[in-house]
């Protein structure tokens, strides 16, 4: 199971989990597309990755909520590398409010990045995968694809929704050799989570230490954060697994926070 010369488009990969997945795929000989809303960061990331290794990263500026931008980014990849073998729909944000105070605009923004983003990137990549007769789509879910937490109505709704979309793609894609799976990480210390610690402390009226120890890690078996490398390892398995035996699944990687 390796990704040698596979073209892997990863959204939101100028930072955090997406970046770690890009590094893991590159280490396995893949060609990676750093697709991010922040085009400057995507370019800088691709340059850094190319300076480190044999030079197989390209940057694409892509807002995953914008159909034209997604299609243009995918067209750029096809023009450069002629195919897309793996899509990791990873771009995401977090916005926390109590439901009765949740601004509708924030609700729509979050759902759009997570769900429209997964839909639009899948829609743009699938025809190329179908043409090739193989492909892997990976959605970045969360423990919140299976479990709920207060203040996260939009995020929990979006992350649950990704499992439904994955299952449909698994059924539609099977005859073309295309698989779809969801990774469901627990808390990983990335900029997305660092930002939440003071926000949750303020909203819940507790200390930042309590947010980490009681809320984020309270239900884990060992009070440890999941790491970006842990998530990247699962992303490697889902990308490289060679048959339809592994499709339509969602795997929780969370230090036992949620057990199925
Ligand atoms: P991060 O903030 O470090 O990185 C997110 C990246 O997505 C950024 O580079 C950002 O520029 C990009 N992005 C945001 N909006 C975009 C858009 N509209 N189009 C394209 N790119 C966009 O966050 P992270 O923690 O690495 O999160 C990555 C994914 O993992 C998200 O889907 C998140 O929900 C999920 N996740 C994170 C955790 C965690 O604890 N960090 C846990 C479970 C799931």
mmCIF file of N, CA, C and O in Angstrom, residues 19-98:
data_model
loop_
_atom_site.group_PDB
_atom_site.id
_atom_site.type_symbol
_atom_site.label_atom_id
_atom_site.label_comp_id
_atom_site.label_asym_id
_atom_site.label_seq_id
_atom_site.Cartn_x
_atom_site.Cartn_y
_atom_site.Cartn_z
ATOM 1 N N UNK A 19 -1.797 19.877 6.534
ATOM 2 C CA UNK A 19 -0.350 19.962 6.276
ATOM 3 C C UNK A 19 0.345 18.658 6.671
ATOM 4 O O UNK A 19 1.201 18.147 5.937
ATOM 5 N N UNK A 20 -0.041 18.110 7.813
ATOM 6 C CA UNK A 20 0.582 16.843 8.252
ATOM 7 C C UNK A 20 0.255 15.715 7.269
ATOM 8 O O UNK A 20 1.097 14.849 6.999
ATOM 9 N N UNK A 21 -0.953 15.729 6.719
ATOM 10 C CA UNK A 21 -1.319 14.709 5.732
ATOM 11 C C UNK A 21 -0.463 14.885 4.469
ATOM 12 O O UNK A 21 0.053 13.913 3.909
ATOM 13 N N UNK A 22 -0.281 16.131 4.056
ATOM 14 C CA UNK A 22 0.567 16.392 2.876
ATOM 15 C C UNK A 22 1.970 15.849 3.112
ATOM 16 O O UNK A 22 2.565 15.206 2.230
ATOM 17 N N UNK A 23 2.512 16.079 4.297
ATOM 18 C CA UNK A 23 3.869 15.605 4.598
ATOM 19 C C UNK A 23 3.931 14.075 4.582
ATOM 20 O O UNK A 23 4.873 13.481 4.060
ATOM 21 N N UNK A 24 2.896 13.454 5.150
ATOM 22 C CA UNK A 24 2.863 11.974 5.199
ATOM 23 C C UNK A 24 2.776 11.395 3.776
ATOM 24 O O UNK A 24 3.445 10.415 3.451
ATOM 25 N N UNK A 25 1.953 11.998 2.942
ATOM 26 C CA UNK A 25 1.795 11.509 1.571
ATOM 27 C C UNK A 25 3.088 11.713 0.767
ATOM 28 O O UNK A 25 3.506 10.846 0.003
ATOM 29 N N UNK A 26 3.703 12.883 0.956
ATOM 30 C CA UNK A 26 4.966 13.159 0.243
ATOM 31 C C UNK A 26 6.045 12.157 0.632
ATOM 32 O O UNK A 26 6.805 11.687 -0.218
ATOM 33 N N UNK A 27 6.080 11.813 1.910
ATOM 34 C CA UNK A 27 7.092 10.864 2.391
ATOM 35 C C UNK A 27 6.915 9.502 1.724
ATOM 36 O O UNK A 27 7.848 8.708 1.661
ATOM 37 N N UNK A 28 5.697 9.268 1.211
ATOM 38 C CA UNK A 28 5.399 7.994 0.563
ATOM 39 C C UNK A 28 5.529 8.097 -0.962
ATOM 40 O O UNK A 28 5.118 7.194 -1.681
ATOM 41 N N UNK A 29 6.022 9.238 -1.458
ATOM 42 C CA UNK A 29 6.261 9.370 -2.891
ATOM 43 C C UNK A 29 5.115 9.974 -3.682
ATOM 44 O O UNK A 29 5.113 9.955 -4.912
ATOM 45 N N UNK A 30 4.112 10.528 -2.972
ATOM 46 C CA UNK A 30 2.960 11.122 -3.672
ATOM 47 C C UNK A 30 3.303 12.508 -4.216
ATOM 48 O O UNK A 30 4.303 13.123 -3.833
ATOM 49 N N UNK A 31 2.429 12.967 -5.121
ATOM 50 C CA UNK A 31 2.460 14.364 -5.551
ATOM 51 C C UNK A 31 1.305 15.045 -4.829
ATOM 52 O O UNK A 31 0.164 14.567 -4.958
ATOM 53 N N UNK A 32 1.573 16.114 -4.078
ATOM 54 C CA UNK A 32 0.478 16.696 -3.295
ATOM 55 C C UNK A 32 0.118 18.101 -3.773
ATOM 56 O O UNK A 32 0.972 18.880 -4.188
ATOM 57 N N UNK A 33 -1.171 18.384 -3.700
ATOM 58 C CA UNK A 33 -1.675 19.710 -4.035
ATOM 59 C C UNK A 33 -2.092 20.383 -2.734
ATOM 60 O O UNK A 33 -2.982 19.896 -2.032
ATOM 61 N N UNK A 34 -1.405 21.483 -2.420
ATOM 62 C CA UNK A 34 -1.729 22.251 -1.224
ATOM 63 C C UNK A 34 -2.800 23.258 -1.647
ATOM 64 O O UNK A 34 -2.502 24.290 -2.265
ATOM 65 N N UNK A 35 -4.061 22.922 -1.359
ATOM 66 C CA UNK A 35 -5.183 23.784 -1.765
ATOM 67 C C UNK A 35 -5.712 24.494 -0.521
ATOM 68 O O UNK A 35 -6.134 23.842 0.431
ATOM 69 N N UNK A 36 -5.680 25.812 -0.545
ATOM 70 C CA UNK A 36 -6.104 26.541 0.659
ATOM 71 C C UNK A 36 -6.671 27.903 0.279
ATOM 72 O O UNK A 36 -6.273 28.497 -0.724
ATOM 73 N N UNK A 37 -7.573 28.362 1.110
ATOM 74 C CA UNK A 37 -8.150 29.702 0.971
ATOM 75 C C UNK A 37 -7.044 30.752 1.025
ATOM 76 O O UNK A 37 -7.069 31.745 0.306
ATOM 77 N N UNK A 38 -6.088 30.505 1.897
ATOM 78 C CA UNK A 38 -4.959 31.412 2.055
ATOM 79 C C UNK A 38 -3.887 31.031 1.019
ATOM 80 O O UNK A 38 -3.043 30.167 1.242
ATOM 81 N N UNK A 39 -3.956 31.694 -0.147
ATOM 82 C CA UNK A 39 -3.087 31.347 -1.268
ATOM 83 C C UNK A 39 -1.619 31.573 -0.969
ATOM 84 O O UNK A 39 -0.762 30.780 -1.389
ATOM 85 N N UNK A 40 -1.319 32.653 -0.224
ATOM 86 C CA UNK A 40 0.091 32.926 0.102
ATOM 87 C C UNK A 40 0.649 31.824 0.984
ATOM 88 O O UNK A 40 1.764 31.340 0.779
ATOM 89 N N UNK A 41 -0.158 31.412 1.961
ATOM 90 C CA UNK A 41 0.290 30.341 2.866
ATOM 91 C C UNK A 41 0.440 29.033 2.092
ATOM 92 O O UNK A 41 1.367 28.258 2.338
ATOM 93 N N UNK A 42 -0.469 28.795 1.138
ATOM 94 C CA UNK A 42 -0.380 27.562 0.335
ATOM 95 C C UNK A 42 0.923 27.550 -0.461
ATOM 96 O O UNK A 42 1.634 26.545 -0.509
ATOM 97 N N UNK A 43 1.241 28.713 -1.075
ATOM 98 C CA UNK A 43 2.479 28.808 -1.871
ATOM 99 C C UNK A 43 3.703 28.591 -0.996
ATOM 100 O O UNK A 43 4.621 27.843 -1.345
ATOM 101 N N UNK A 44 3.716 29.274 0.149
ATOM 102 C CA UNK A 44 4.863 29.150 1.062
ATOM 103 C C UNK A 44 5.004 27.702 1.535
ATOM 104 O O UNK A 44 6.116 27.168 1.617
ATOM 105 N N UNK A 45 3.864 27.047 1.819
ATOM 106 C CA UNK A 45 3.904 25.656 2.282
ATOM 107 C C UNK A 45 4.472 24.754 1.189
ATOM 108 O O UNK A 45 5.343 23.915 1.450
ATOM 109 N N UNK A 46 3.981 24.918 -0.039
ATOM 110 C CA UNK A 46 4.466 24.077 -1.140
ATOM 111 C C UNK A 46 5.970 24.288 -1.347
ATOM 112 O O UNK A 46 6.718 23.330 -1.553
ATOM 113 N N UNK A 47 6.410 25.562 -1.252
ATOM 114 C CA UNK A 47 7.846 25.832 -1.431
ATOM 115 C C UNK A 47 8.665 25.157 -0.343
ATOM 116 O O UNK A 47 9.706 24.548 -0.617
ATOM 117 N N UNK A 48 8.197 25.250 0.894
ATOM 118 C CA UNK A 48 8.929 24.613 2.008
ATOM 119 C C UNK A 48 8.989 23.108 1.807
ATOM 120 O O UNK A 48 10.033 22.485 2.003
ATOM 121 N N UNK A 49 7.863 22.527 1.419
ATOM 122 C CA UNK A 49 7.827 21.067 1.231
ATOM 123 C C UNK A 49 8.754 20.651 0.087
ATOM 124 O O UNK A 49 9.465 19.652 0.182
ATOM 125 N N UNK A 50 8.760 21.433 -0.981
ATOM 126 C CA UNK A 50 9.618 21.098 -2.121
ATOM 127 C C UNK A 50 11.099 21.251 -1.785
ATOM 128 O O UNK A 50 11.940 20.496 -2.280
ATOM 129 N N UNK A 51 11.402 22.238 -0.924
ATOM 130 C CA UNK A 51 12.801 22.444 -0.524
ATOM 131 C C UNK A 51 13.301 21.264 0.307
ATOM 132 O O UNK A 51 14.466 20.901 0.262
ATOM 133 N N UNK A 52 12.388 20.647 1.064
ATOM 134 C CA UNK A 52 12.767 19.526 1.938
ATOM 135 C C UNK A 52 12.985 18.241 1.159
ATOM 136 O O UNK A 52 13.828 17.431 1.498
ATOM 137 N N UNK A 53 12.141 18.033 0.127
ATOM 138 C CA UNK A 53 12.138 16.696 -0.494
ATOM 139 C C UNK A 53 12.398 16.735 -1.980
ATOM 140 O O UNK A 53 13.011 17.684 -2.480
ATOM 141 N N UNK A 54 11.905 15.734 -2.698
ATOM 142 C CA UNK A 54 12.180 15.668 -4.135
ATOM 143 C C UNK A 54 11.327 16.639 -4.969
ATOM 144 O O UNK A 54 11.376 16.595 -6.188
ATOM 145 N N UNK A 55 10.534 17.484 -4.349
ATOM 146 C CA UNK A 55 9.840 18.531 -5.096
ATOM 147 C C UNK A 55 8.593 18.098 -5.808
ATOM 148 O O UNK A 55 8.512 18.114 -7.032
ATOM 149 N N UNK A 56 7.600 17.671 -5.061
ATOM 150 C CA UNK A 56 6.367 17.230 -5.699
ATOM 151 C C UNK A 56 5.131 17.856 -5.055
ATOM 152 O O UNK A 56 4.107 17.197 -4.923
ATOM 153 N N UNK A 57 5.267 19.118 -4.643
ATOM 154 C CA UNK A 57 4.092 19.802 -4.091
ATOM 155 C C UNK A 57 3.753 20.991 -4.974
ATOM 156 O O UNK A 57 4.646 21.695 -5.441
ATOM 157 N N UNK A 58 2.457 21.207 -5.238
ATOM 158 C CA UNK A 58 2.039 22.420 -5.937
ATOM 159 C C UNK A 58 0.959 23.115 -5.112
ATOM 160 O O UNK A 58 0.232 22.463 -4.358
ATOM 161 N N UNK A 59 0.913 24.441 -5.239
ATOM 162 C CA UNK A 59 -0.053 25.213 -4.460
ATOM 163 C C UNK A 59 -1.201 25.652 -5.348
ATOM 164 O O UNK A 59 -1.005 26.001 -6.513
ATOM 165 N N UNK A 60 -2.399 25.621 -4.778
ATOM 166 C CA UNK A 60 -3.569 26.122 -5.484
ATOM 167 C C UNK A 60 -4.368 26.978 -4.500
ATOM 168 O O UNK A 60 -4.626 26.548 -3.382
ATOM 169 N N UNK A 61 -4.721 28.186 -4.928
ATOM 170 C CA UNK A 61 -5.582 29.014 -4.077
ATOM 171 C C UNK A 61 -7.018 28.561 -4.307
ATOM 172 O O UNK A 61 -7.486 28.556 -5.443
ATOM 173 N N UNK A 62 -7.693 28.161 -3.249
ATOM 174 C CA UNK A 62 -9.039 27.611 -3.444
ATOM 175 C C UNK A 62 -9.927 27.908 -2.241
ATOM 176 O O UNK A 62 -9.623 27.522 -1.128
ATOM 177 N N UNK A 63 -11.032 28.608 -2.523
ATOM 178 C CA UNK A 63 -12.076 28.730 -1.514
ATOM 179 C C UNK A 63 -13.057 27.586 -1.782
ATOM 180 O O UNK A 63 -13.745 27.581 -2.804
ATOM 181 N N UNK A 64 -13.142 26.635 -0.864
ATOM 182 C CA UNK A 64 -13.936 25.431 -1.150
ATOM 183 C C UNK A 64 -15.436 25.693 -1.213
ATOM 184 O O UNK A 64 -16.196 24.817 -1.623
ATOM 185 N N UNK A 65 -15.872 26.893 -0.837
ATOM 186 C CA UNK A 65 -17.304 27.202 -0.908
ATOM 187 C C UNK A 65 -17.692 27.822 -2.250
ATOM 188 O O UNK A 65 -18.858 28.133 -2.486
ATOM 189 N N UNK A 66 -16.691 28.030 -3.108
ATOM 190 C CA UNK A 66 -16.920 28.743 -4.366
ATOM 191 C C UNK A 66 -16.740 27.749 -5.524
ATOM 192 O O UNK A 66 -15.628 27.297 -5.805
ATOM 193 N N UNK A 67 -17.855 27.391 -6.165
ATOM 194 C CA UNK A 67 -17.812 26.340 -7.194
ATOM 195 C C UNK A 67 -16.811 26.667 -8.305
ATOM 196 O O UNK A 67 -16.051 25.794 -8.737
ATOM 197 N N UNK A 68 -16.794 27.939 -8.733
ATOM 198 C CA UNK A 68 -15.881 28.307 -9.830
ATOM 199 C C UNK A 68 -14.433 28.158 -9.381
ATOM 200 O O UNK A 68 -13.575 27.678 -10.146
ATOM 201 N N UNK A 69 -14.148 28.545 -8.142
ATOM 202 C CA UNK A 69 -12.770 28.448 -7.631
ATOM 203 C C UNK A 69 -12.356 26.982 -7.485
ATOM 204 O O UNK A 69 -11.215 26.615 -7.793
ATOM 205 N N UNK A 70 -13.269 26.152 -7.026
ATOM 206 C CA UNK A 70 -12.961 24.714 -6.889
ATOM 207 C C UNK A 70 -12.683 24.120 -8.269
ATOM 208 O O UNK A 70 -11.675 23.433 -8.474
ATOM 209 N N UNK A 71 -13.565 24.421 -9.225
ATOM 210 C CA UNK A 71 -13.384 23.861 -10.571
ATOM 211 C C UNK A 71 -12.087 24.357 -11.217
ATOM 212 O O UNK A 71 -11.378 23.593 -11.875
ATOM 213 N N UNK A 72 -11.775 25.638 -10.981
ATOM 214 C CA UNK A 72 -10.539 26.190 -11.564
ATOM 215 C C UNK A 72 -9.318 25.523 -10.932
ATOM 216 O O UNK A 72 -8.342 25.201 -11.626
ATOM 217 N N UNK A 73 -9.370 25.301 -9.629
ATOM 218 C CA UNK A 73 -8.243 24.658 -8.940
ATOM 219 C C UNK A 73 -8.029 23.236 -9.425
ATOM 220 O O UNK A 73 -6.898 22.814 -9.688
ATOM 221 N N UNK A 74 -9.131 22.508 -9.586
ATOM 222 C CA UNK A 74 -9.023 21.125 -10.067
ATOM 223 C C UNK A 74 -8.495 21.118 -11.508
ATOM 224 O O UNK A 74 -7.635 20.298 -11.870
ATOM 225 N N UNK A 75 -8.964 22.069 -12.316
ATOM 226 C CA UNK A 75 -8.481 22.153 -13.707
ATOM 227 C C UNK A 75 -6.969 22.420 -13.741
ATOM 228 O O UNK A 75 -6.241 21.880 -14.586
ATOM 229 N N UNK A 76 -6.504 23.246 -12.807
ATOM 230 C CA UNK A 76 -5.066 23.552 -12.724
ATOM 231 C C UNK A 76 -4.260 22.277 -12.417
ATOM 232 O O UNK A 76 -3.194 22.050 -12.983
ATOM 233 N N UNK A 77 -4.799 21.467 -11.516
ATOM 234 C CA UNK A 77 -4.115 20.221 -11.152
ATOM 235 C C UNK A 77 -4.081 19.271 -12.355
ATOM 236 O O UNK A 77 -3.047 18.674 -12.674
ATOM 237 N N UNK A 78 -5.215 19.174 -13.051
ATOM 238 C CA UNK A 78 -5.287 18.274 -14.217
ATOM 239 C C UNK A 78 -4.314 18.759 -15.303
ATOM 240 O O UNK A 78 -3.608 17.964 -15.927
ATOM 241 N N UNK A 79 -4.256 20.081 -15.492
ATOM 242 C CA UNK A 79 -3.333 20.617 -16.511
ATOM 243 C C UNK A 79 -1.888 20.295 -16.145
ATOM 244 O O UNK A 79 -1.046 20.062 -17.023
ATOM 245 N N UNK A 80 -1.585 20.262 -14.863
ATOM 246 C CA UNK A 80 -0.197 20.038 -14.428
ATOM 247 C C UNK A 80 0.143 18.562 -14.338
ATOM 248 O O UNK A 80 1.182 18.120 -14.840
ATOM 249 N N UNK A 81 -0.718 17.805 -13.674
ATOM 250 C CA UNK A 81 -0.371 16.401 -13.377
ATOM 251 C C UNK A 81 -1.320 15.383 -14.030
ATOM 252 O O UNK A 81 -1.212 14.190 -13.794
ATOM 253 N N UNK A 82 -2.282 15.856 -14.813
ATOM 254 C CA UNK A 82 -3.144 14.994 -15.662
ATOM 255 C C UNK A 82 -4.155 14.109 -14.942
ATOM 256 O O UNK A 82 -4.951 13.440 -15.603
ATOM 257 N N UNK A 83 -4.120 14.050 -13.619
ATOM 258 C CA UNK A 83 -5.052 13.151 -12.919
ATOM 259 C C UNK A 83 -5.191 13.567 -11.468
ATOM 260 O O UNK A 83 -4.371 14.352 -10.961
ATOM 261 N N UNK A 84 -6.225 13.053 -10.799
ATOM 262 C CA UNK A 84 -6.346 13.207 -9.340
ATOM 263 C C UNK A 84 -6.728 11.832 -8.791
ATOM 264 O O UNK A 84 -7.768 11.275 -9.142
ATOM 265 N N UNK A 85 -5.865 11.282 -7.973
ATOM 266 C CA UNK A 85 -6.108 9.948 -7.416
ATOM 267 C C UNK A 85 -6.790 10.012 -6.053
ATOM 268 O O UNK A 85 -7.552 9.111 -5.709
ATOM 269 N N UNK A 86 -6.436 11.039 -5.279
ATOM 270 C CA UNK A 86 -6.921 11.110 -3.901
ATOM 271 C C UNK A 86 -7.386 12.541 -3.605
ATOM 272 O O UNK A 86 -6.681 13.496 -3.919
ATOM 273 N N UNK A 87 -8.576 12.654 -3.035
ATOM 274 C CA UNK A 87 -9.056 13.945 -2.534
ATOM 275 C C UNK A 87 -9.200 13.832 -1.026
ATOM 276 O O UNK A 87 -9.880 12.919 -0.538
ATOM 277 N N UNK A 88 -8.572 14.759 -0.310
ATOM 278 C CA UNK A 88 -8.824 14.855 1.129
ATOM 279 C C UNK A 88 -9.541 16.182 1.358
ATOM 280 O O UNK A 88 -8.943 17.250 1.225
ATOM 281 N N UNK A 89 -10.835 16.105 1.639
ATOM 282 C CA UNK A 89 -11.610 17.318 1.911
ATOM 283 C C UNK A 89 -11.474 17.601 3.400
ATOM 284 O O UNK A 89 -12.129 16.969 4.228
ATOM 285 N N UNK A 90 -10.580 18.520 3.709
ATOM 286 C CA UNK A 90 -10.152 18.723 5.093
ATOM 287 C C UNK A 90 -10.412 20.141 5.593
ATOM 288 O O UNK A 90 -10.509 20.360 6.801
ATOM 289 N N UNK A 91 -10.540 21.112 4.675
ATOM 290 C CA UNK A 91 -10.681 22.515 5.106
ATOM 291 C C UNK A 91 -11.852 22.638 6.075
ATOM 292 O O UNK A 91 -12.917 22.065 5.844
ATOM 293 N N UNK A 92 -11.629 23.356 7.141
ATOM 294 C CA UNK A 92 -12.726 23.520 8.095
ATOM 295 C C UNK A 92 -12.452 24.643 9.070
ATOM 296 O O UNK A 92 -11.310 25.101 9.212
ATOM 297 N N UNK A 93 -13.518 25.080 9.711
ATOM 298 C CA UNK A 93 -13.413 26.119 10.740
ATOM 299 C C UNK A 93 -14.270 25.683 11.927
ATOM 300 O O UNK A 93 -15.032 24.719 11.830
ATOM 301 N N UNK A 94 -14.142 26.418 13.000
ATOM 302 C CA UNK A 94 -15.001 26.174 14.157
ATOM 303 C C UNK A 94 -15.605 27.512 14.600
ATOM 304 O O UNK A 94 -14.906 28.531 14.608
ATOM 305 N N UNK A 95 -16.884 27.492 14.916
ATOM 306 C CA UNK A 95 -17.532 28.678 15.503
ATOM 307 C C UNK A 95 -18.412 28.165 16.638
ATOM 308 O O UNK A 95 -19.219 27.254 16.425
ATOM 309 N N UNK A 96 -18.217 28.700 17.828
ATOM 310 C CA UNK A 96 -18.991 28.208 18.976
ATOM 311 C C UNK A 96 -19.900 29.301 19.556
ATOM 312 O O UNK A 96 -19.472 30.432 19.767
ATOM 313 N N UNK A 97 -21.156 28.930 19.745
ATOM 314 C CA UNK A 97 -22.144 29.779 20.427
ATOM 315 C C UNK A 97 -23.216 28.856 20.984
ATOM 316 O O UNK A 97 -23.450 27.774 20.446
ATOM 317 N N UNK A 98 -23.911 29.309 22.006
ATOM 318 C CA UNK A 98 -25.130 28.598 22.391
ATOM 319 C C UNK A 98 -26.123 28.721 21.233
ATOM 320 O O UNK A 98 -26.133 29.743 20.538
#
